[in-house]
Amino acid sequence: MTDVPIEDMPNQGGPSKAVVKRQPSHGEPVWYPYLLMAPAMITLTIVALLPFLFAVFISFHEMKFGKFGDFAGFGNYVELLSDGRFWNALGVAVLFVAIAVPLEFMLGLTGALVLSRPIWGRSVLIPFLFIPTMMAPIVVGLLWKIMLAGSWGLLSYNVIEPLGLAGETSIFASPDYALFALIFVDIWQWTPFMMLAFFAGLQALPINPFRAAAVDGANPIQRFFWLTLPMMTPLLVVIGLLRLIDAFKVFDSIFILTGGGPGTQTEMPSVLAYKMTFEFWNIGEASALAVVVWVLFFVFCNVFYQVAKKKLNAF
Amino acid sequence: MTDHNGLILNELSKTFGDNQALNGIDLDVAPGEVVAVTGPSGAGKSTLCKCIAGLERPDSGSVFLGGREIAGDLPGGRGVAFLFESYALYPHKTVFENAASPLRVPGRSSSLSGAELADRIGRELDKLAIGHLADRLPSELSGGQKQRAALARALVQDNAAITMLDEPISHLDAKLRHRLRGEIKRELMARDAPAIWVTPDGLEALSVGDRVAVLIGGKIAQFGTPREIWENPASVEVARLIGDPPMNLLSARLQDRDGTVTAELDDGMHLILPPDSVERLVAASGKQSLQDGAVTIGVKPRDIRIIRLEDVGVMTSEVVSLEPFGKHSLVTLSLGKSFVRVKARDDMGVRPGERVGLRFTGPVTFFKAKTGSRIVTGWEEQGGETERRAVPAL
C-alpha cells in the first residue's frame, strides 16, 4: 500500500451500501423526527393497525351476528380452510392475477416503448391515457356493465353477439367467460397506468449509455435487452409488485359486474370476505379469511423482495 | 484537397436552434496520425465528435472515413471507437463487461476467443491501473476510475476505423495523467487508423497531437503542428488557449516618429521596435505607414525577464504576486492597467509590492487589435540572446 493512488484504494462496500450515520442533530431535540412522523403514524395506527389487530382478535372468537361469543381458538380457521369456497376464491384470484397482470405488464411496457419514440400526437395521447386510471373503480364497473350488458350493451350488441363469442346470455352470466370479462376490464383500467409509469421510467434513463451502445454497433433489440431492461428492472419490479397486490384485492368491479357469479366463478377473496360478513354474518370466519390472505401476502412479498434484491439487483 | 484513407471532413456544419455549433469545419486526420482538438468549452469539440460518430447529423458537409463517405451510415456501422466525455458506462455491468462490450457485439470483427478477449481486456485494464477493479460496478468507482473504465472500452477496439477520445484523461490525478498521456499516444500511433484526442487543455493538445486543431466558436481557428501553434498562434483567441500561463497580451498603439516606430502601451510606456520588426510589420500589414495602428502585442511568459531597476531604459512594473514552483517561479506584475505574467528561472527574490524592470527576451507576436488575427511574429533578429532583447525606453 505504498504507491497506490488514493482513488485506487479498495473501496469497502461502495456508495450503494454505505450506511449513512445520523449526524448529531443541529441543536434539534431527539424527539423532533418522531414529531414529524407522528401524523402519518397516528393515522395509520387508527385506520390500519387497530382494525387489523381487531380483525385478528375477532378471528379467534365465535361471532354471532356481530356479538362476541366464546374464545374459539383456531376454530374459525379450521372452518375456513375446510370451506371449498375459500379455496375456490383463492384459485379464482390466482387465475385472475396470473392472466391480468402479465398482460398489463407487457402491454404497458410495449406501449411505453412506443410512446418514448417521437411519434406523432404523443402530447395529446398521454393525457387521454390517464382517463381510465383517474376513474373511480366503481365508475369503471358501471361503464362496462353498460357496455357489456346482455343484448343491448354497445359491445354486446355490436361485437360479442354477432360473432357469437359468449353464447346467448350476458357475458357476465357466462360461466366460461365471466372471469375473462373481468380480466378485460382490469386490463382496460390498468394498462394505461403501467404504460405511463414505465414511460416515465424510460424518460429518466440516461441517454449516453444508449449512444455508446449505438456507436459500438448494438442493434435496437440488443440495446433493449442489454440496456433498457436491466436499467428499468427496479422500476419494473416495484410497479409489477404493486399491481400484483392490487389486482389480488380487486373488489369494486367484481361487485358491480358479477357479484362473484355466476355461482362462485368470479368470487375472489375480497368478494368472499364481503359476503361472509354482510350476507352470511359469519364475521369470525371472514376475519380469519382476511388474516390468512394477509399472511399469504406478507410471506409472498418478503420472498419476492428477497429474490428481486438478489437476482435482479432491484430495490 | 487532402487525399488519404483516414478521416476527412469537408465544410462540416451543424446548428442547434440559434446556436451554430460547427461552422464549415475542414479537417483531416491521416491513418496512424493523432490530431488533438482543443478549444474553450462550448467551442463545438464534442459536437464534432458526435457528428463523426453519427450521433448527430450534420446540417451540411461531408465526412469521409477509410476513403468512403459515411454521412449516411448508422453509428454502429462506422467502426468508431469513442470515449464519451461523460463516460457513458453501462451502469449495471462490471468494469470488465463494460470494456468487453464492443468486442462482443455480433458481427464485429471479433475473432478473439473467450480467453483471448479476457487477456486483451485484462492487459488494457492493467495498463490503466484499474485491473483490480474489473469486477466493480461503475457506481462503486471514483470519477477517475470511471474515466479509465470508459477509456479501456474505447482502447480495446484495436480494429476501429477511427478512435475518438473526448477528454480522456481530464479527471485523473496529475501523476497518472502524465504517464497515460504518453502511453495512450503510443498506442494510438501504433494503429493504422486515425485518432482524435479532444482536450480543453492547450498544452495537453500540443503534447499529444501530431497536429493540433484549435476550435473556437465552431470554427477551426488554427490547424497545424504543435510547433506552429506554439510559435505562431493565428489569433489572440488561440494565444489565450495555449501555454500555462498563456501568452501575455497587451494592447498598444504604433507610432511612427521619423522612422522610429514605437508601440505605446497604456500609462505612456512604449517599446521601440527594432528596424527589422518594423519592416516585417509593414510587409505583413500591407500598409505604407504604421502610424496610429492599433495592435495587440503577445509575449510568452518565458520570454520576459525580470531585471533590477538599476539597469537603465527598462519598463518598470510592480510585483503583484510570486508563485515559486521550484524549477521556475511564476511572477505576476502590473504593467500600466494590465497584468503580465512571467515564468522566471530566477525570480531574484522579488517580493510583492517591489518595483522591478522587465525586458523582452524572445519573439513578440503582433495581432490586429480589431480582429485579433496575427500580423506577424517579429523580434527574431540576428545574434544571440543578448541581442534579441528589445530595449524599451521610458
XYZ file of C-alpha atoms in Angstrom:
709
model
C 0.000 0.000 0.000
C 2.789 2.389 -0.653
C 2.351 3.883 -4.081
C -1.299 3.189 -4.785
C -3.042 6.482 -5.559
C -5.749 7.325 -3.083
C -8.503 6.853 -5.621
C -7.358 3.287 -6.193
C -7.703 2.289 -2.585
C -10.070 -0.659 -2.312
C -13.478 0.784 -1.843
C -15.025 -1.128 1.034
C -18.638 -1.596 0.303
C -19.204 1.104 -2.220
C -21.599 4.004 -2.085
C -24.731 1.935 -2.616
C -24.151 0.022 0.561
C -22.755 2.857 2.610
C -24.541 3.319 5.876
C -25.245 6.956 6.481
C -24.970 7.522 10.171
C -27.261 10.120 11.555
C -25.234 13.183 12.305
C -25.564 14.688 15.769
C -28.558 16.941 15.416
C -28.037 20.613 14.815
C -29.483 21.681 18.121
C -32.784 19.928 17.464
C -34.262 17.728 20.193
C -34.110 13.947 19.888
C -37.883 13.621 19.527
C -38.041 16.055 16.603
C -38.035 13.400 13.808
C -40.723 11.465 15.676
C -42.845 14.563 15.870
C -42.633 14.919 12.099
C -43.616 11.297 11.551
C -46.382 11.362 14.159
C -49.350 12.473 11.990
C -48.793 9.672 9.487
C -48.114 7.128 12.187
C -51.166 8.062 14.260
C -53.410 7.996 11.188
C -52.070 4.617 10.110
C -52.470 3.255 13.619
C -56.110 4.322 13.773
C -57.211 3.306 10.288
C -54.936 0.345 9.618
C -53.155 -1.160 12.580
C -56.009 -1.118 15.121
C -58.660 -2.522 12.720
C -56.176 -5.170 11.673
C -55.430 -6.170 15.255
C -59.157 -6.126 15.967
C -59.719 -8.448 12.986
C -57.087 -10.809 14.373
C -58.847 -10.663 17.721
C -62.246 -11.358 16.132
C -60.868 -14.258 14.121
C -60.160 -16.116 17.340
C -63.689 -15.733 18.673
C -67.066 -17.160 17.937
C -69.174 -14.385 16.492
C -72.923 -14.380 16.343
C -74.456 -11.524 14.364
C -71.836 -9.018 15.370
C -71.726 -10.097 19.019
C -68.699 -11.702 20.642
C -69.144 -15.254 21.733
C -66.616 -17.597 23.302
C -62.975 -17.755 22.517
C -62.758 -20.164 19.586
C -59.043 -20.798 19.260
C -58.359 -21.763 15.674
C -61.960 -22.807 15.132
C -62.666 -20.118 12.557
C -59.504 -21.009 10.716
C -60.322 -24.696 10.634
C -63.754 -23.844 9.339
C -62.290 -21.558 6.678
C -59.640 -23.976 5.458
C -62.172 -26.766 5.149
C -64.518 -24.496 3.206
C -64.375 -25.274 -0.537
C -65.481 -21.735 -1.284
C -62.314 -20.330 0.226
C -60.100 -22.481 -1.963
C -62.237 -21.624 -4.949
C -61.790 -17.928 -4.216
C -58.017 -18.320 -3.935
C -57.945 -20.209 -7.230
C -60.020 -17.542 -8.980
C -57.752 -14.822 -7.636
C -54.589 -16.610 -8.727
C -56.030 -17.148 -12.213
C -57.170 -13.525 -12.405
C -53.782 -12.167 -11.322
C -51.805 -14.633 -13.434
C -53.583 -13.541 -16.610
C -54.308 -9.871 -15.979
C -51.023 -8.655 -14.511
C -48.586 -10.139 -17.072
C -50.770 -8.847 -19.897
C -50.969 -5.380 -18.347
C -47.236 -5.518 -17.769
C -46.311 -6.462 -21.312
C -48.870 -4.200 -22.967
C -47.769 -1.370 -20.688
C -44.084 -1.858 -21.441
C -44.689 -2.151 -25.175
C -46.858 0.946 -25.112
C -44.226 2.830 -23.109
C -41.531 1.903 -25.626
C -43.756 3.142 -28.457
C -44.541 6.328 -26.532
C -40.890 7.015 -25.883
C -40.268 7.314 -29.597
C -41.063 10.683 -31.122
C -44.414 9.570 -32.505
C -46.979 11.998 -33.844
C -49.616 13.183 -31.391
C -47.827 11.950 -28.298
C -48.544 15.029 -26.226
C -52.277 14.646 -26.956
C -52.277 10.917 -26.329
C -50.692 10.988 -22.903
C -53.451 12.948 -21.107
C -56.012 10.567 -22.628
C -54.142 7.626 -21.164
C -54.772 8.992 -17.698
C -58.555 8.726 -18.039
C -59.062 5.059 -17.067
C -56.621 5.409 -14.177
C -58.366 8.510 -12.891
C -61.834 6.954 -12.949
C -63.177 5.522 -9.710
C -63.248 1.705 -9.980
C -66.972 1.744 -9.270
C -67.497 4.036 -12.276
C -65.364 1.763 -14.422
C -67.555 -1.114 -13.288
C -70.756 0.733 -14.212
C -69.292 1.798 -17.541
C -68.519 -1.753 -18.552
C -71.733 -3.071 -17.108
C -73.477 -0.868 -19.645
C -71.036 -1.574 -22.477
C -71.291 -5.336 -21.979
C -74.917 -5.595 -20.884
C -76.689 -8.565 -22.404
C -78.425 -7.863 -25.758
C -78.449 -4.041 -25.579
C -74.897 -3.230 -24.396
C -72.853 -1.423 -27.016
C -70.141 -4.073 -27.250
C -72.506 -6.987 -26.695
C -74.868 -5.881 -29.431
C -72.259 -4.926 -31.985
C -69.388 -7.316 -31.383
C -69.931 -10.156 -28.968
C -73.347 -11.365 -30.061
C -72.920 -11.055 -33.853
C -69.717 -13.061 -33.523
C -71.326 -15.489 -31.092
C -68.494 -15.112 -28.636
C -70.308 -15.692 -25.360
C -73.404 -17.670 -26.035
C -76.919 -16.366 -25.543
C -76.702 -14.528 -22.254
C -74.775 -11.537 -20.948
C -71.090 -12.264 -20.844
C -71.173 -11.659 -17.085
C -73.580 -14.539 -16.689
C -71.452 -16.919 -18.726
C -69.659 -19.466 -16.529
C -66.876 -19.735 -19.106
C -66.313 -16.072 -19.918
C -67.344 -14.010 -16.918
C -63.883 -14.098 -15.393
C -62.317 -13.085 -18.695
C -64.689 -10.151 -18.946
C -63.466 -9.027 -15.521
C -59.874 -9.530 -16.587
C -60.561 -7.487 -19.695
C -61.968 -4.634 -17.613
C -58.965 -4.760 -15.294
C -56.598 -4.625 -18.260
C -58.554 -1.729 -19.721
C -58.288 0.188 -16.500
C -54.714 -0.506 -15.507
C -52.663 -0.908 -18.692
C -52.512 2.860 -19.278
C -51.255 3.332 -15.737
C -48.497 0.774 -16.293
C -47.717 2.405 -19.612
C -47.329 5.848 -18.069
C -45.277 4.563 -15.154
C -42.909 2.729 -17.496
C -42.854 5.679 -19.862
C -41.732 7.936 -17.019
C -39.052 5.371 -16.166
C -37.818 5.251 -19.754
C -37.645 9.035 -19.878
C -35.450 9.039 -16.796
C -32.844 6.655 -18.235
C -29.507 8.300 -19.025
C -29.091 8.741 -22.771
C -25.339 8.332 -23.051
C -25.107 4.563 -22.461
C -27.550 4.191 -25.355
C -25.345 6.378 -27.504
C -22.332 4.295 -26.535
C -24.183 1.120 -27.458
C -25.220 2.618 -30.787
C -21.628 3.559 -31.573
C -20.457 0.110 -30.557
C -22.845 -1.387 -33.082
C -25.613 -2.832 -30.928
C -28.953 -3.090 -32.744
C -32.230 -1.908 -31.156
C -33.119 -5.377 -29.862
C -29.690 -5.825 -28.297
C -29.955 -2.353 -26.794
C -33.314 -3.290 -25.272
C -32.069 -6.463 -23.615
C -28.564 -5.183 -22.804
C -29.533 -1.736 -21.535
C -33.200 -0.815 -21.309
C -34.430 -3.883 -19.476
C -31.645 -4.119 -16.870
C -31.721 -0.383 -16.205
C -35.503 -0.473 -15.834
C -35.543 -3.549 -13.595
C -36.031 -1.752 -10.258
C -38.996 0.184 -11.588
C -40.482 -2.834 -13.344
C -40.237 -4.869 -10.169
C -41.822 -2.249 -7.945
C -44.664 -1.398 -10.318
C -45.255 -5.079 -11.052
C -45.421 -5.940 -7.362
C -47.805 -3.091 -6.571
C -50.059 -4.095 -9.421
C -49.939 -7.723 -8.322
C -51.079 -6.887 -4.803
C -53.717 -4.525 -6.089
C -55.097 -6.997 -8.610
C -55.383 -9.680 -5.946
C -57.536 -7.346 -3.871
C -59.815 -6.193 -6.693
C -63.348 -5.757 -5.382
C -65.309 -2.875 -6.910
C -65.577 -4.048 -10.479
C -66.438 -7.627 -9.496
C -69.023 -6.419 -7.020
C -70.701 -4.288 -9.677
C -70.332 -6.567 -12.682
C -70.855 -10.132 -11.454
C -71.158 -10.091 -7.705
C -68.882 -13.110 -7.757
C -71.124 -15.115 -10.037
C -72.274 -16.949 -11.934
C -72.201 -19.288 -8.955
C -68.782 -18.729 -7.495
C -66.985 -18.463 -10.839
C -65.652 -14.960 -10.220
C -65.653 -14.929 -6.432
C -62.284 -13.594 -5.307
C -61.243 -13.500 -1.607
C -62.242 -9.854 -1.226
C -65.738 -10.567 -2.513
C -65.994 -13.711 -0.408
C -64.970 -11.799 2.709
C -67.641 -9.224 1.971
C -70.296 -11.899 1.518
C -69.241 -13.786 4.636
C -69.556 -10.596 6.632
C -72.613 -8.862 5.283
C -74.618 -11.696 3.747
C -73.835 -14.702 5.936
C -72.985 -12.660 9.036
C -70.146 -15.064 9.720
C -67.780 -12.371 10.912
C -65.397 -14.748 12.648
C -64.669 -16.740 9.505
C -64.500 -13.566 7.394
C -61.875 -12.171 9.775
C -59.963 -15.428 9.591
C -60.057 -15.109 5.793
C -58.701 -11.568 5.981
C -55.884 -12.691 8.289
C -54.987 -15.679 6.091
C -54.840 -13.500 2.983
C -52.684 -11.040 4.851
C -50.269 -13.785 5.960
C -50.086 -15.108 2.388
C -49.196 -11.661 1.103
C -46.765 -10.992 3.866
C -44.861 -14.162 3.025
C -45.154 -13.627 -0.714
C -43.929 -10.029 -0.610
C -40.970 -10.922 1.567
C -39.918 -13.775 -0.684
C -40.443 -11.590 -3.726
C -38.404 -8.796 -2.169
C -35.510 -11.100 -1.321
C -35.492 -12.688 -4.759
C -35.742 -9.355 -6.548
C -32.959 -7.951 -4.412
C -30.565 -10.835 -5.003
C -31.350 -11.887 -8.553
C -32.366 -8.643 -10.182
C -30.488 -6.043 -8.186
C -33.762 -4.265 -7.643
C -34.511 -2.169 -4.529
C -7.587 18.743 -51.029
C -6.125 16.061 -48.878
C -6.205 12.567 -50.191
C -5.688 9.680 -47.826
C -7.655 6.863 -46.282
C -8.062 8.483 -42.892
C -10.696 10.930 -41.794
C -11.544 13.889 -43.995
C -14.138 16.486 -43.072
C -15.321 18.965 -45.680
C -17.265 22.095 -44.777
C -18.979 20.357 -41.895
C -21.701 22.496 -40.273
C -24.194 21.842 -37.512
C -26.739 24.155 -35.938
C -28.752 23.640 -32.768
C -31.580 26.163 -32.860
C -29.877 29.547 -32.967
C -26.545 28.142 -31.975
C -24.144 27.448 -34.794
C -22.174 24.671 -33.119
C -19.977 23.853 -36.098
C -19.320 26.281 -38.902
C -17.627 24.963 -42.013
C -15.132 22.586 -40.437
C -12.350 21.331 -42.713
C -10.177 18.783 -41.008
C -8.242 15.717 -41.966
C -6.584 13.017 -39.904
C -4.265 10.616 -41.701
C -4.094 6.923 -40.793
C -1.832 6.497 -37.788
C -1.994 10.181 -37.015
C -3.285 11.690 -33.778
C -4.973 15.039 -34.172
C -5.624 16.894 -30.943
C -8.710 19.081 -30.978
C -8.650 21.809 -28.378
C -10.723 24.845 -27.645
C -12.694 26.528 -24.888
C -15.840 24.863 -23.561
C -18.755 25.292 -25.912
C -16.472 25.541 -28.928
C -18.064 22.509 -30.575
C -15.463 19.848 -29.758
C -17.934 17.250 -28.563
C -20.400 18.068 -31.336
C -17.616 17.459 -33.831
C -17.009 14.004 -32.368
C -20.714 13.191 -32.354
C -21.023 14.174 -35.997
C -18.137 11.862 -36.874
C -19.592 9.047 -34.757
C -23.013 9.513 -36.336
C -24.783 10.532 -33.135
C -25.561 13.939 -34.591
C -26.500 14.559 -38.185
C -24.550 17.470 -39.671
C -26.621 20.102 -41.495
C -24.164 20.183 -44.359
C -20.721 18.998 -45.314
C -19.256 15.571 -45.764
C -17.426 13.042 -43.645
C -15.042 10.614 -45.327
C -13.582 7.713 -43.417
C -11.482 4.992 -44.965
C -11.941 6.578 -48.382
C -15.713 6.429 -48.154
C -18.425 8.981 -47.440
C -20.051 7.790 -44.203
C -22.592 10.549 -43.585
C -25.447 8.147 -44.312
C -24.170 5.277 -42.174
C -25.655 4.382 -38.827
C -23.350 4.941 -35.834
C -22.832 1.212 -35.396
C -21.725 0.764 -38.996
C -18.910 3.288 -38.837
C -16.466 1.310 -36.744
C -15.837 4.184 -34.380
C -14.211 3.650 -31.001
C -15.489 6.559 -28.958
C -14.733 7.630 -25.420
C -17.577 9.853 -24.261
C -16.736 12.876 -22.175
C -19.452 11.724 -19.765
C -18.039 8.139 -19.811
C -21.450 6.635 -20.733
C -20.621 3.419 -18.898
C -23.317 0.770 -18.693
C -24.377 1.211 -15.061
C -25.406 -2.401 -14.412
C -22.318 -4.000 -15.977
C -18.973 -4.500 -14.304
C -15.853 -2.712 -15.454
C -14.737 -5.840 -17.298
C -18.084 -6.295 -19.045
C -18.136 -2.628 -19.974
C -14.698 -2.832 -21.517
C -15.505 -6.084 -23.302
C -18.865 -4.943 -24.670
C -17.705 -3.530 -28.026
C -15.783 -6.722 -28.770
C -18.814 -8.863 -28.047
C -21.172 -7.183 -30.459
C -22.134 -9.843 -33.006
C -20.924 -9.032 -36.485
C -17.986 -7.012 -35.235
C -14.576 -8.207 -36.243
C -14.202 -10.096 -33.018
C -12.138 -13.092 -33.883
C -10.979 -13.268 -30.296
C -11.809 -16.361 -28.312
C -13.070 -16.025 -24.778
C -9.613 -16.410 -23.286
C -8.007 -14.034 -25.772
C -10.687 -11.487 -25.075
C -10.195 -11.766 -21.322
C -6.459 -11.399 -21.855
C -6.847 -8.342 -24.081
C -9.224 -6.631 -21.646
C -7.035 -7.576 -18.693
C -3.954 -6.025 -20.287
C -5.788 -2.802 -21.045
C -7.231 -2.555 -17.536
C -3.796 -3.206 -16.033
C -2.235 -0.545 -18.205
C -4.829 1.915 -16.973
C -4.196 0.741 -13.390
C -7.754 -0.471 -12.837
C -7.119 -4.203 -13.236
C -8.061 -4.773 -9.604
C -11.442 -3.114 -10.203
C -12.564 -5.408 -13.019
C -15.496 -6.802 -11.060
C -16.758 -3.494 -9.754
C -19.874 -1.727 -10.948
C -19.489 1.853 -12.195
C -21.418 3.152 -9.186
C -18.621 1.801 -6.986
C -15.883 3.751 -8.792
C -14.471 7.238 -8.349
C -14.620 9.727 -11.188
C -11.099 8.987 -12.347
C -11.678 5.241 -12.232
C -14.863 5.588 -14.274
C -12.963 7.595 -16.826
C -10.343 4.863 -17.125
C -13.017 2.169 -17.429
C -14.569 4.107 -20.300
C -11.107 4.632 -21.756
C -10.488 0.901 -21.683
C -13.712 0.311 -23.575
C -12.545 2.655 -26.313
C -8.944 1.441 -26.458
C -9.596 -2.301 -26.650
C -11.071 -1.801 -30.103
C -7.819 -2.402 -31.944
C -9.541 -2.620 -35.311
C -11.605 0.545 -35.037
C -11.771 2.651 -38.202
C -11.132 5.692 -36.018
C -10.549 6.247 -32.320
C -12.028 9.352 -30.753
C -11.231 10.235 -27.158
C -13.277 13.087 -25.743
C -11.265 14.400 -22.795
C -9.717 11.029 -21.964
C -7.551 11.960 -19.012
C -9.117 15.126 -17.633
C -10.302 13.594 -14.366
C -7.156 11.715 -13.448
C -4.645 12.849 -10.884
C -1.619 14.641 -12.275
C 0.835 11.766 -11.920
C -1.357 9.280 -13.735
C -2.273 11.855 -16.354
C 1.357 12.406 -17.242
C 2.023 8.684 -17.514
C -1.070 7.787 -19.510
C -0.732 10.706 -21.896
C 2.356 9.109 -23.383
C 1.116 5.533 -23.225
C -2.189 6.227 -24.909
C -0.472 8.334 -27.546
C 1.890 5.449 -28.348
C -0.984 3.002 -28.527
C -2.899 5.234 -30.925
C 0.151 5.835 -33.129
C 0.764 2.106 -33.431
C -2.584 1.701 -35.128
C -3.220 2.041 -38.790
C -6.239 4.249 -38.165
C -6.713 7.940 -37.486
C -7.299 9.170 -33.958
C -8.835 12.310 -32.488
C -7.969 13.440 -28.992
C -10.175 16.172 -27.600
C -8.978 18.248 -24.699
C -9.714 21.722 -23.370
C -6.108 21.885 -22.189
C -3.983 23.582 -24.829
C -0.733 22.162 -23.513
C -2.114 18.617 -23.472
C -3.149 19.165 -27.087
C 0.360 20.252 -28.035
C 1.913 17.287 -26.288
C -0.306 14.532 -27.718
C -1.172 15.804 -31.167
C 0.826 15.128 -34.306
C -1.211 18.054 -35.429
C -3.472 20.283 -33.388
C -6.785 21.792 -34.411
C -7.890 24.764 -32.370
C -11.650 25.060 -32.409
C -13.173 28.359 -31.369
C -16.823 29.281 -31.742
C -17.483 26.371 -34.071
C -14.679 27.262 -36.450
C -11.182 25.949 -36.899
C -9.150 28.893 -35.686
C -5.871 27.166 -36.468
C -4.807 23.735 -37.676
C -1.148 22.901 -37.676
C 1.731 21.180 -35.963
C 2.190 21.822 -32.248
C 5.272 23.911 -33.067
C 3.391 26.122 -35.487
C 0.659 26.720 -32.982
C 3.091 27.321 -30.146
C 5.280 29.709 -32.075
C 2.774 31.385 -34.350
C -0.694 31.433 -32.840
C -3.086 32.519 -35.561
C -5.092 34.834 -33.385
C -5.447 36.317 -29.945
C -8.026 33.626 -29.108
C -5.596 30.853 -29.954
C -2.857 32.564 -27.983
C -5.126 32.725 -24.946
C -5.643 28.944 -25.055
C -2.061 27.835 -25.391
C 0.518 27.851 -22.648
C 0.446 27.773 -18.900
C 0.151 30.597 -18.212
C -0.867 31.657 -21.711
C 0.783 34.401 -23.732
C 0.672 37.896 -22.245
C -1.454 40.152 -24.427
C -1.034 43.902 -24.233
C -2.893 46.427 -26.309
C -0.688 49.064 -27.880
C -0.719 51.787 -30.488
C 2.027 52.037 -33.076
C 3.593 55.445 -33.543
C 5.971 56.376 -36.304
C 8.254 59.189 -35.188
C 10.589 59.984 -38.029
C 11.303 56.404 -38.829
C 11.476 55.179 -35.260
C 8.451 53.048 -34.670
C 7.283 52.616 -31.133
C 4.469 50.667 -29.619
C 2.818 52.710 -26.928
C 1.317 50.789 -24.080
C -1.057 52.354 -21.646
C 0.384 54.596 -18.998
C 2.611 56.166 -21.586
C 5.194 53.409 -21.661
C 6.430 52.480 -25.053
C 8.631 49.941 -26.759
C 10.980 50.913 -29.513
C 10.647 48.380 -32.259
C 13.849 47.196 -33.913
C 14.022 48.184 -37.582
C 13.668 44.655 -38.903
C 10.488 44.164 -36.911
C 9.153 47.311 -38.434
C 9.985 46.027 -41.884
C 8.204 42.791 -41.202
C 5.223 44.594 -39.762
C 4.978 46.870 -42.767
C 5.316 43.942 -45.128
C 2.781 41.836 -43.316
C 0.190 44.531 -42.763
C 0.392 45.787 -46.318
C 0.281 49.389 -45.207
C 2.697 52.125 -46.038
C 2.690 53.678 -42.637
C 2.272 52.150 -39.249
C 1.073 55.435 -37.811
C -1.778 55.002 -35.337
C -2.064 51.300 -35.937
C -3.840 49.638 -33.044
C -2.285 46.276 -32.261
C -2.189 43.638 -29.575
C 1.255 42.545 -28.559
C 1.764 38.999 -27.440
C 4.741 37.877 -25.367
C 5.169 34.453 -23.850
C 5.710 34.348 -20.090
C 9.059 32.629 -20.587
C 10.215 35.384 -22.973
C 10.187 38.094 -20.383
C 12.985 38.604 -17.916
C 12.807 40.431 -14.664
C 15.729 42.769 -14.104
C 16.875 45.136 -11.435
C 15.816 48.697 -11.733
C 19.447 49.858 -11.796
C 19.561 48.868 -15.455
C 18.672 51.877 -17.492
C 15.948 52.127 -20.044
C 13.621 49.452 -18.867
C 9.898 49.186 -18.371
C 9.095 49.324 -14.698
C 6.377 47.409 -13.092
C 5.222 46.344 -9.675
C 5.313 42.770 -8.445
C 1.795 41.624 -7.607
C 2.364 38.027 -6.669
C 5.009 35.346 -6.685
C 4.378 31.620 -7.070
C 7.550 29.567 -6.702
C 7.255 26.185 -8.465
C 10.786 25.009 -7.882
C 12.285 24.817 -11.341
C 10.762 28.191 -12.133
C 8.702 30.892 -10.477
C 5.595 32.498 -11.772
C 5.670 36.225 -11.162
C 2.671 38.415 -11.816
C 3.478 42.053 -12.474
C 1.275 45.052 -13.045
C 2.173 46.986 -16.135
C 0.018 50.038 -16.511
C -3.530 48.799 -16.294
C -2.696 45.271 -17.385
C -1.047 42.356 -15.706
C 1.917 40.495 -17.104
C 2.887 37.002 -16.036
C 6.494 35.990 -16.168
C 7.854 32.480 -15.964
C 11.213 33.234 -14.427
C 14.041 30.748 -13.897
C 15.417 33.211 -11.446
C 12.942 35.300 -9.585
C 15.799 37.157 -7.885
C 13.884 37.042 -4.620
C 11.426 39.735 -5.582
C 8.567 40.408 -3.246
C 5.050 41.650 -3.860
C 4.989 45.422 -3.907
C 8.576 45.729 -5.126
C 9.238 47.674 -8.318
C 11.267 45.874 -10.951
C 12.170 46.283 -14.554
C 11.402 43.869 -17.303
C 12.841 43.058 -20.652
C 11.512 41.014 -23.559
C 13.938 38.254 -24.485
C 12.041 36.286 -27.095
C 9.817 36.680 -30.102
C 6.920 39.066 -29.866
C 3.761 38.458 -31.836
C 1.659 41.268 -33.248
C -2.079 40.840 -33.659
C -4.577 43.202 -35.235
C -6.410 44.938 -32.418
C -9.788 44.726 -34.126
C -9.955 41.174 -35.438
C -7.358 39.575 -33.215
C -5.713 37.824 -36.149
C -1.954 37.583 -36.249
C 0.004 40.070 -38.352
C 3.495 38.796 -37.801
C 5.792 37.286 -35.253
C 8.733 39.584 -35.034
C 11.704 40.415 -32.981
C 13.785 37.495 -34.062
C 16.890 39.083 -35.327
C 20.482 38.187 -35.794
C 22.752 37.242 -32.951
C 22.465 35.576 -29.604
C 20.072 36.048 -26.852
C 21.571 39.250 -25.589
C 20.942 40.821 -28.931
C 17.410 39.597 -29.055
C 16.177 41.946 -26.450
C 14.036 44.859 -27.174
C 15.172 47.770 -25.203
C 12.045 49.557 -24.271
C 12.542 53.123 -23.333
C 10.710 55.017 -20.735
